[in-house]
């Protein structure tokens, strides 16, 4: 599956979240990661993030597609 993760977390946890996600996905920009994950890897990512974030203060959004081919992406800038 192809996963895009966007997050808004307290500044005290930003570096932990970013460091954790870099082990599994490609960093796109400040609070966005994307890449292919197996179902098992996706569950591992969710569990890992759940241990890092404070669900009362932080939010992580997962966009899940069948594959990267199902994604139409347009980017402006950094040509």
Short mmCIF file of C-alpha atoms in Angstrom, two decimals:
data_model
loop_
_atom_site.label_atom_id
_atom_site.label_comp_id
_atom_site.label_asym_id
_atom_site.label_seq_id
_atom_site.Cartn_x
_atom_site.Cartn_y
_atom_site.Cartn_z
CA UNK A 1 0.00 0.00 0.00
CA UNK A 2 1.11 3.59 -0.57
CA UNK A 3 0.82 5.81 2.49
CA UNK A 4 1.03 9.56 2.95
CA UNK A 5 1.35 10.73 6.54
CA UNK A 6 0.81 14.32 7.63
CA UNK A 7 1.18 15.33 11.24
CA UNK A 8 0.77 18.27 13.59
CA UNK A 9 2.48 17.52 16.89
CA UNK A 10 3.76 19.54 19.82
CA UNK A 11 7.23 20.98 19.21
CA UNK A 12 8.55 18.81 22.06
CA UNK A 13 7.79 15.67 20.01
CA UNK A 14 8.42 16.82 16.43
CA UNK A 15 11.97 15.50 16.21
CA UNK A 16 11.02 12.11 17.66
CA UNK A 17 8.17 11.72 15.17
CA UNK A 18 10.34 12.84 12.25
CA UNK A 19 13.22 10.54 13.23
CA UNK A 20 10.84 7.58 13.64
CA UNK A 21 9.10 8.14 10.30
CA UNK A 22 12.41 8.52 8.42
CA UNK A 23 13.09 4.86 9.23
CA UNK A 24 9.99 3.80 7.29
CA UNK A 25 9.07 6.43 4.70
CA UNK A 26 10.43 9.23 2.51
CA UNK A 27 10.42 12.73 3.93
CA UNK A 28 8.58 15.07 1.55
CA UNK A 29 8.47 18.27 3.57
CA UNK A 30 8.21 19.51 7.16
CA UNK A 31 5.30 17.42 8.35
CA UNK A 32 4.72 15.06 5.43
CA UNK A 33 6.11 11.59 4.68
CA UNK A 34 5.14 9.14 1.97
CA UNK A 35 6.05 5.73 0.62
CA UNK A 36 5.21 2.06 0.17
CA UNK A 37 4.48 -0.02 3.27
CA UNK A 38 3.30 -3.55 3.81
CA UNK A 39 0.28 -3.99 6.07
CA UNK A 40 2.59 -5.22 8.83
CA UNK A 41 4.89 -2.21 8.43
CA UNK A 42 1.90 0.13 8.46
CA UNK A 43 0.72 -1.37 11.74
CA UNK A 44 4.24 -0.98 13.15
CA UNK A 45 4.27 2.69 12.13
CA UNK A 46 0.88 3.31 13.74
CA UNK A 47 1.95 1.59 16.97
CA UNK A 48 5.24 3.49 17.06
CA UNK A 49 3.57 6.84 16.51
CA UNK A 50 0.94 6.04 19.12
CA UNK A 51 3.74 5.60 21.65
CA UNK A 52 5.31 8.95 20.74
CA UNK A 53 2.36 11.32 20.40
CA UNK A 54 -0.01 12.72 22.98
CA UNK A 55 -3.47 12.04 21.57
CA UNK A 56 -4.86 15.01 23.50
CA UNK A 57 -2.46 17.49 21.80
CA UNK A 58 -1.20 15.88 18.59
CA UNK A 59 -2.73 14.65 15.35
CA UNK A 60 -1.44 12.28 12.67
CA UNK A 61 -3.39 11.76 9.44
CA UNK A 62 -2.87 8.69 7.24
CA UNK A 63 -3.86 8.76 3.57
CA UNK A 64 -3.84 5.20 2.25
CA UNK A 65 -3.85 4.21 -1.42
CA UNK A 66 -3.58 0.79 -3.04
CA UNK A 67 -0.35 1.78 -4.76
CA UNK A 68 1.66 4.78 -5.85
CA UNK A 69 0.11 4.34 -9.31
CA UNK A 70 -3.28 5.26 -7.82
CA UNK A 71 -1.84 8.63 -6.79
CA UNK A 72 -1.88 11.63 -9.06
CA UNK A 73 0.51 14.18 -7.60
CA UNK A 74 1.32 17.67 -8.81
CA UNK A 75 4.11 19.68 -7.21
CA UNK A 76 4.79 23.40 -7.58
CA UNK A 77 8.26 24.67 -6.77
CA UNK A 78 11.75 23.23 -6.32
CA UNK A 79 12.04 22.63 -10.07
#
